[in-house]
């Protein structure tokens, strides 16, 4: 299996690049943000719980997120691999994911981290907010809070996978094509 963690701060272009990677490597894209938005859109109990965190720019608690992720993987077993987008976002999530994949005789192949500086991220997310309709994309204070969470909690996940030489930094500035080429090179080298 080819299992990729697409990593990087909010607004770094993970969703866009995930779509390109899915086509190129024939993988299943799992975005925890998209899964939460689907649940919120349907006003499910999970969606209602998630909304109370997401609207403030906070992370949804690990147990909730991990449970949802495992369900999605378990209901799609016959694939060549997964692109995890927006997950893991904490060390606890990374440890659960590794354990879960080990039980399936699988593992993470590589983590690619899109590197984009804070001011560019804020600009991109505010711009996305004009059309995304996402409440967490419209307010600079909430966006800055999401970036702060990333720096405080999520960035450690890079170091966690660096211990087994799986983490690679990729410059997230440039054209979509250029960034896609950089990601492919990093992934092909790690395979
Ligand atoms: P972005 O990458 O722009 O932050 P996402 O769509 O990945 O957007 O996530 C939107 C929100 O969903 C996050 O700010 C967070 O509240 C919640 N979320 C997504 N993934 C996770 C996760 N793995 N753990 C906890 N919360 C999450």
Coordinates of C-alpha atoms and ligand atoms in Angstrom, one line a residue:
X1 CA 0.0 0.0 0.0
X2 CA 1.0 3.6 -0.6
X3 CA -0.2 5.6 2.4
X4 CA 0.6 9.3 2.3
X5 CA 0.0 12.0 5.0
X6 CA -0.5 15.3 3.2
X7 CA 0.6 17.7 5.9
X8 CA 0.9 21.5 6.3
X9 CA -0.9 24.4 7.9
X10 CA -4.5 25.3 7.1
X11 CA -4.8 26.9 3.7
X12 CA -1.5 25.4 2.4
X13 CA -3.1 23.8 -0.6
X14 CA -3.6 20.2 0.8
X15 CA -7.1 19.8 -0.7
X16 CA -6.0 20.9 -4.2
X17 CA -2.9 18.7 -4.2
X18 CA -4.8 15.8 -2.8
X19 CA -7.1 15.8 -5.8
X20 CA -4.1 15.7 -8.1
X21 CA -2.4 12.9 -6.1
X22 CA -5.5 10.8 -6.0
X23 CA -5.7 10.8 -9.8
X24 CA -2.0 10.1 -10.3
X25 CA -1.6 7.3 -7.7
X26 CA -5.1 6.0 -7.7
X27 CA -5.6 6.4 -3.9
X28 CA -8.5 7.1 -1.6
X29 CA -8.6 10.7 -0.3
X30 CA -9.6 11.0 3.3
X31 CA -10.0 14.5 4.6
X32 CA -11.2 14.8 8.2
X33 CA -12.2 18.4 7.5
X34 CA -14.5 17.3 4.6
X35 CA -15.9 14.4 6.7
X36 CA -16.7 16.9 9.5
X37 CA -18.3 19.3 7.0
X38 CA -20.4 16.5 5.6
X39 CA -21.6 15.5 9.1
X40 CA -22.3 19.2 10.0
X41 CA -24.3 19.6 6.7
X42 CA -26.5 16.7 7.7
X43 CA -26.8 17.9 11.4
X44 CA -25.8 14.5 12.7
X45 CA -24.9 14.2 16.4
X46 CA -21.2 14.0 15.3
X47 CA -21.7 17.1 13.2
X48 CA -23.3 19.0 15.9
X49 CA -20.5 18.2 18.3
X50 CA -17.8 19.0 15.7
X51 CA -19.4 22.4 14.9
X52 CA -18.9 23.6 18.5
X53 CA -15.1 23.3 18.1
X54 CA -14.7 24.0 14.4
X55 CA -16.6 27.4 14.5
X56 CA -14.1 28.6 17.1
X57 CA -11.0 27.4 15.2
X58 CA -10.3 24.7 17.9
X59 CA -9.5 21.1 17.2
X60 CA -12.2 18.5 17.5
X61 CA -11.3 16.1 20.4
X62 CA -9.1 13.1 19.4
X63 CA -11.5 10.3 20.3
X64 CA -14.2 11.8 18.0
X65 CA -11.8 12.4 15.2
X66 CA -10.0 9.0 15.4
X67 CA -13.3 7.1 15.6
X68 CA -14.6 8.8 12.4
X69 CA -11.3 8.2 10.6
X70 CA -11.3 4.5 11.4
X71 CA -14.8 4.1 10.2
X72 CA -13.9 5.7 6.9
X73 CA -10.9 3.4 6.4
X74 CA -12.8 0.3 7.5
X75 CA -15.6 0.9 5.0
X76 CA -13.1 1.3 2.1
X77 CA -10.7 -1.7 2.6
X78 CA -10.0 -2.6 -1.1
X79 CA -7.9 0.3 -2.2
X80 CA -4.3 0.8 -3.2
X81 CA -3.7 3.2 -0.4
X82 CA -4.9 6.3 1.4
X83 CA -4.1 10.0 1.3
X84 CA -4.7 11.4 4.8
X85 CA -5.4 15.1 4.6
X86 CA -5.9 17.0 7.8
X87 CA -5.1 13.9 9.9
X88 CA -3.2 13.2 12.1
X89 CA -3.2 16.6 13.7
X90 CA -1.9 15.6 17.2
X91 CA 0.7 13.1 18.5
X92 CA -2.2 11.0 19.9
X93 CA -3.8 10.8 16.5
X94 CA -0.5 9.8 14.9
X95 CA 0.1 7.1 17.5
X96 CA -3.5 5.7 16.9
X97 CA -3.1 5.8 13.2
X98 CA 0.2 3.9 13.3
X99 CA -1.3 1.3 15.6
X100 CA -4.4 1.0 13.4
X101 CA -2.3 0.5 10.2
X102 CA 0.0 -2.0 11.9
X103 CA -3.1 -4.1 12.8
X104 CA -3.8 -4.1 9.0
X105 CA -0.2 -5.1 8.2
X106 CA 0.3 -1.7 6.7
X107 CA 2.1 1.6 7.5
X108 CA 2.6 5.2 6.6
X109 CA 4.9 5.4 3.6
X110 CA 5.7 9.2 3.7
X111 CA 4.6 12.5 5.2
X112 CA 4.9 15.5 2.9
X113 CA 4.7 18.9 4.5
X114 CA 3.7 21.9 2.4
X115 CA 5.6 24.9 3.7
X116 CA 3.8 28.2 3.5
X117 CA 4.4 31.3 5.7
X118 CA 1.6 32.6 8.0
X119 CA 0.8 35.9 6.1
X120 CA 0.3 34.0 2.8
X121 CA -1.9 31.5 4.6
X122 CA -4.2 34.2 6.1
X123 CA -4.5 35.9 2.7
X124 CA -5.4 32.6 1.0
X125 CA -8.0 31.5 3.6
X126 CA -9.7 34.9 3.6
X127 CA -9.8 34.7 -0.1
X128 CA -11.2 31.2 0.0
X129 CA -13.8 32.4 2.6
X130 CA -15.4 34.7 0.0
X131 CA -16.7 31.6 -1.8
X132 CA -16.3 28.6 0.6
X133 CA -19.2 29.6 2.9
X134 CA -17.1 28.3 5.8
X135 CA -17.6 30.2 9.0
X136 CA -14.0 29.4 10.0
X137 CA -12.6 31.1 6.9
X138 CA -14.1 34.5 7.4
X139 CA -12.6 35.9 10.5
X140 CA -8.9 36.7 10.8
X141 CA -8.9 36.1 14.5
X142 CA -10.2 32.5 14.0
X143 CA -7.8 31.9 11.2
X144 CA -4.9 33.1 13.3
X145 CA -6.1 30.8 16.1
X146 CA -6.1 27.8 13.7
X147 CA -2.5 28.7 12.7
X148 CA -1.5 28.9 16.3
X149 CA -3.0 25.5 17.0
X150 CA -1.1 24.2 14.0
X151 CA 2.2 25.6 15.4
X152 CA 1.5 24.5 19.0
X153 CA 0.0 21.0 18.5
X154 CA 0.1 19.8 14.9
X155 CA 3.7 20.7 13.9
X156 CA 5.0 18.1 16.3
X157 CA 3.5 15.4 14.1
X158 CA 6.2 16.3 11.5
X159 CA 8.9 15.5 14.1
X160 CA 7.1 12.3 15.1
X161 CA 7.4 10.9 11.6
X162 CA 10.9 12.4 11.1
X163 CA 12.1 9.9 13.7
X164 CA 11.6 7.2 11.2
X165 CA 12.8 9.3 8.3
X166 CA 9.4 9.6 6.8
X167 CA 8.9 13.4 6.9
X168 CA 9.7 15.5 3.9
X169 CA 9.3 19.3 3.5
X170 CA 8.0 20.6 0.2
X171 CA 7.8 24.3 -0.7
X172 CA 4.1 25.2 -1.0
X173 CA 4.7 28.4 -2.9
X174 CA 4.5 28.4 -6.7
X175 CA 2.1 27.2 -9.3
X176 CA -0.2 24.2 -8.6
X177 CA 1.8 22.3 -11.2
X178 CA 5.2 23.1 -9.7
X179 CA 4.0 22.1 -6.3
X180 CA 2.5 18.9 -7.6
X181 CA 5.8 18.0 -9.3
X182 CA 7.7 18.5 -6.0
X183 CA 5.2 16.3 -4.2
X184 CA 5.5 13.5 -6.8
X185 CA 9.3 13.6 -6.6
X186 CA 9.2 13.3 -2.8
X187 CA 6.7 10.5 -2.9
X188 CA 8.4 8.5 -5.6
X189 CA 11.7 8.7 -3.7
X190 CA 10.0 7.4 -0.5
X191 CA 8.1 4.5 -2.2
Ligands
LIG1 P1 -7.9 23.6 7.2 O1 -6.8 22.7 6.7 O2 -8.1 24.7 6.2 O3 -7.8 23.9 8.6 P2 -9.7 21.3 7.4 O4 -10.8 21.2 6.5 O5 -8.6 20.3 7.3 O6 -9.2 22.8 7.1 O7 -10.3 21.4 8.9 C1 -11.3 22.3 9.3 C2 -11.5 22.1 10.8 O8 -11.9 20.8 11.2 C3 -10.2 22.3 11.7 O9 -9.9 23.7 12.0 C4 -10.6 21.5 12.9 O10 -11.4 22.3 13.8 C5 -11.4 20.4 12.4 N1 -10.5 19.2 12.1 C6 -10.2 18.7 10.9 N2 -9.3 17.6 11.1 C7 -9.1 17.5 12.4 C8 -8.3 16.6 13.2 N3 -7.6 15.6 12.6 N4 -8.4 16.7 14.5 C9 -9.1 17.6 15.1 N5 -9.8 18.5 14.4 C10 -9.9 18.4 13.1

